[in-house]
Short mmCIF file of C-alpha atoms in Angstrom, two decimals:
data_model
loop_
_atom_site.label_atom_id
_atom_site.label_comp_id
_atom_site.label_asym_id
_atom_site.label_seq_id
_atom_site.Cartn_x
_atom_site.Cartn_y
_atom_site.Cartn_z
CA MET A 622 -15.82 -59.41 61.72
CA ILE A 623 -17.72 -61.64 63.74
CA ASP A 624 -17.93 -60.92 67.46
CA THR A 625 -18.01 -64.48 69.09
CA ALA A 626 -18.31 -62.96 72.41
CA HIS A 627 -21.31 -60.82 71.93
CA GLY A 628 -22.54 -62.25 68.43
CA GLU A 629 -22.44 -58.90 66.84
CA VAL A 630 -20.73 -58.04 63.33
CA SER A 631 -18.12 -55.38 63.13
CA ASP A 632 -17.33 -53.37 60.19
CA MET A 633 -13.70 -53.43 61.08
CA GLY A 634 -11.53 -55.37 59.17
CA ALA A 635 -8.38 -57.33 60.27
CA ALA A 636 -5.89 -54.69 59.48
CA GLU A 637 -7.90 -51.96 61.24
CA ASP A 638 -8.05 -54.14 64.30
CA GLY A 639 -4.53 -54.96 64.14
CA GLU A 640 -3.46 -51.20 64.04
CA VAL A 641 -5.93 -50.96 67.33
CA VAL A 642 -3.90 -53.48 69.06
CA ARG A 643 -0.47 -52.00 67.79
CA ARG A 644 -1.57 -48.72 69.20
CA GLY A 645 -2.74 -50.53 72.46
CA TYR A 646 0.63 -51.85 72.78
CA GLU A 647 2.38 -48.54 71.95
CA ALA A 648 0.31 -46.94 74.63
CA PHE A 649 1.00 -49.97 77.25
CA ILE A 650 4.84 -49.71 76.75
CA ALA A 651 4.82 -45.90 77.07
CA GLY A 652 2.62 -45.88 80.31
CA ASP A 653 0.04 -44.03 78.49
CA LEU A 654 -3.23 -44.92 80.20
CA ALA A 655 -5.35 -42.45 78.70
CA THR A 656 -4.66 -43.83 75.28
CA LEU A 657 -5.24 -47.33 76.58
CA GLY A 658 -8.53 -46.22 78.02
CA GLU A 659 -9.77 -44.97 74.65
CA LEU A 660 -8.96 -48.36 73.06
CA PHE A 661 -11.08 -50.53 75.61
CA ALA A 662 -14.93 -50.88 75.74
CA ASP A 663 -16.58 -49.77 78.74
CA ASP A 664 -17.56 -53.76 79.34
CA ALA A 665 -14.32 -55.23 78.08
CA VAL A 666 -13.05 -58.30 79.56
CA TRP A 667 -9.52 -59.32 80.09
CA SER A 668 -8.72 -62.89 81.30
CA VAL A 669 -5.21 -63.88 82.95
CA PRO A 670 -4.79 -67.58 83.33
CA GLY A 671 -3.42 -69.55 86.23
CA THR A 672 -3.40 -69.28 90.12
CA GLY A 673 -1.56 -66.36 90.95
CA VAL A 674 -2.78 -63.47 92.70
CA LEU A 675 -2.97 -61.69 88.98
CA SER A 676 -5.15 -64.41 87.74
CA GLY A 677 -8.70 -63.88 86.80
CA MET A 678 -11.07 -61.77 85.02
CA LYS A 679 -11.00 -58.29 84.74
CA ARG A 680 -14.45 -57.00 83.75
CA GLY A 681 -14.87 -53.65 82.65
CA ARG A 682 -12.12 -51.03 81.21
CA ASP A 683 -11.51 -49.80 84.91
CA ALA A 684 -10.71 -53.26 86.02
CA VAL A 685 -8.45 -53.77 82.69
CA LEU A 686 -6.25 -50.39 83.23
CA ALA A 687 -6.10 -51.20 86.95
CA TYR A 688 -4.58 -54.68 86.22
CA PHE A 689 -2.11 -52.91 83.90
CA GLY A 690 -1.09 -50.50 86.81
CA GLU A 691 -0.68 -53.72 88.98
CA LEU A 692 1.96 -55.08 86.61
CA GLY A 693 3.84 -51.86 86.79
CA SER A 694 3.65 -51.70 90.57
CA ARG A 695 4.49 -55.40 91.27
CA SER A 696 7.48 -55.09 88.81
CA ARG A 697 8.55 -51.93 90.51
CA GLY A 698 8.50 -50.45 86.93
CA SER A 699 10.99 -52.96 85.74
CA LEU A 700 8.32 -54.40 83.19
CA ARG A 701 9.32 -54.26 79.45
CA VAL A 702 7.35 -55.51 76.64
CA THR A 703 8.46 -56.09 73.43
CA VAL A 704 6.08 -56.87 70.52
CA GLN A 705 6.98 -59.59 68.27
CA ASP A 706 4.31 -60.00 66.09
CA ILE A 707 0.27 -58.85 65.73
CA VAL A 708 -1.74 -61.27 63.59
CA GLY A 709 -5.15 -60.28 62.28
CA GLY A 710 -7.96 -62.61 61.46
CA GLU A 711 -11.57 -62.57 60.67
CA LYS A 712 -12.69 -63.09 64.33
CA HIS A 713 -9.54 -62.21 66.32
CA THR A 714 -6.16 -60.60 66.56
CA VAL A 715 -3.26 -61.83 68.01
CA GLY A 716 -0.67 -60.30 69.86
CA ILE A 717 2.73 -61.93 70.38
CA HIS A 718 5.23 -59.99 72.63
CA HIS A 719 8.16 -60.73 75.10
CA SER A 720 7.97 -59.68 78.67
CA HIS A 721 11.10 -59.02 80.97
CA ALA A 722 11.00 -57.90 84.57
CA ASP A 723 13.43 -58.26 87.54
CA ILE A 724 12.49 -57.79 90.95
CA ASP A 725 14.67 -58.77 94.12
CA GLY A 726 17.07 -60.80 92.09
CA ARG A 727 14.18 -62.82 90.22
CA THR A 728 13.73 -62.65 86.70
CA TYR A 729 10.60 -62.62 84.65
CA ASP A 730 11.45 -63.59 80.89
CA GLN A 731 8.76 -65.20 78.64
CA VAL A 732 6.64 -64.71 75.50
CA THR A 733 3.05 -64.01 75.91
CA VAL A 734 -0.02 -64.39 73.36
CA VAL A 735 -2.80 -62.25 73.88
CA VAL A 736 -5.91 -62.79 71.95
CA PHE A 737 -8.20 -59.95 71.12
CA ALA A 738 -11.54 -59.65 70.21
CA LEU A 739 -12.70 -56.17 68.91
CA ARG A 740 -15.96 -54.59 68.34
CA ASP A 741 -16.30 -50.83 66.30
CA GLY A 742 -12.78 -50.36 66.79
CA LYS A 743 -12.48 -50.93 70.78
CA VAL A 744 -11.20 -54.16 72.42
CA ILE A 745 -13.93 -55.99 74.23
CA GLU A 746 -12.41 -59.20 75.06
CA ALA A 747 -8.51 -60.33 75.72
CA LYS A 748 -7.26 -63.63 76.74
CA GLU A 749 -3.65 -63.98 77.82
CA PHE A 750 -1.67 -67.06 77.51
CA PHE A 751 1.79 -67.44 78.92
CA GLU A 752 4.83 -69.53 77.77
CA ASP A 753 5.27 -70.96 81.28
CA GLN A 754 2.00 -70.46 83.27
CA THR A 755 3.83 -71.87 86.64
CA LYS A 756 6.94 -69.30 86.43
CA SER A 757 4.27 -66.76 85.66
CA ASP A 758 2.18 -67.43 88.70
CA GLU A 759 5.33 -67.63 91.03
CA PHE A 760 6.85 -64.56 89.88
CA TRP A 761 3.70 -62.12 90.20
CA GLY A 762 3.17 -63.52 93.66
#
């Protein structure tokens, strides 16, 4: 697998990368930050589109994990993620999931696509894409 972000070649294949992403989703859903931390490279970057308070680049594993924690706290623990599909390719692994949260009578109900790049069995880059960016920005603040 070619890592386009760093120009390196990984010996991991699409199936192995897909399994890493699947384990990441399982850990996120379970609130298992220790396992999540093991699946991200120290220099991982997570990109959140839009203009909301959660938008922007999260640089480094700790920043990525802090972002996940922020999702939990801002949703008051109501965020539920259901994996719809994980698709592996030569250069990227794509996760498609449904997110649902309820806060103060407002509901978040969207499909999100996350495009992952991995190196040596760890996520080095992830880019989120929301079904409705404006609704996402409005809901999260």
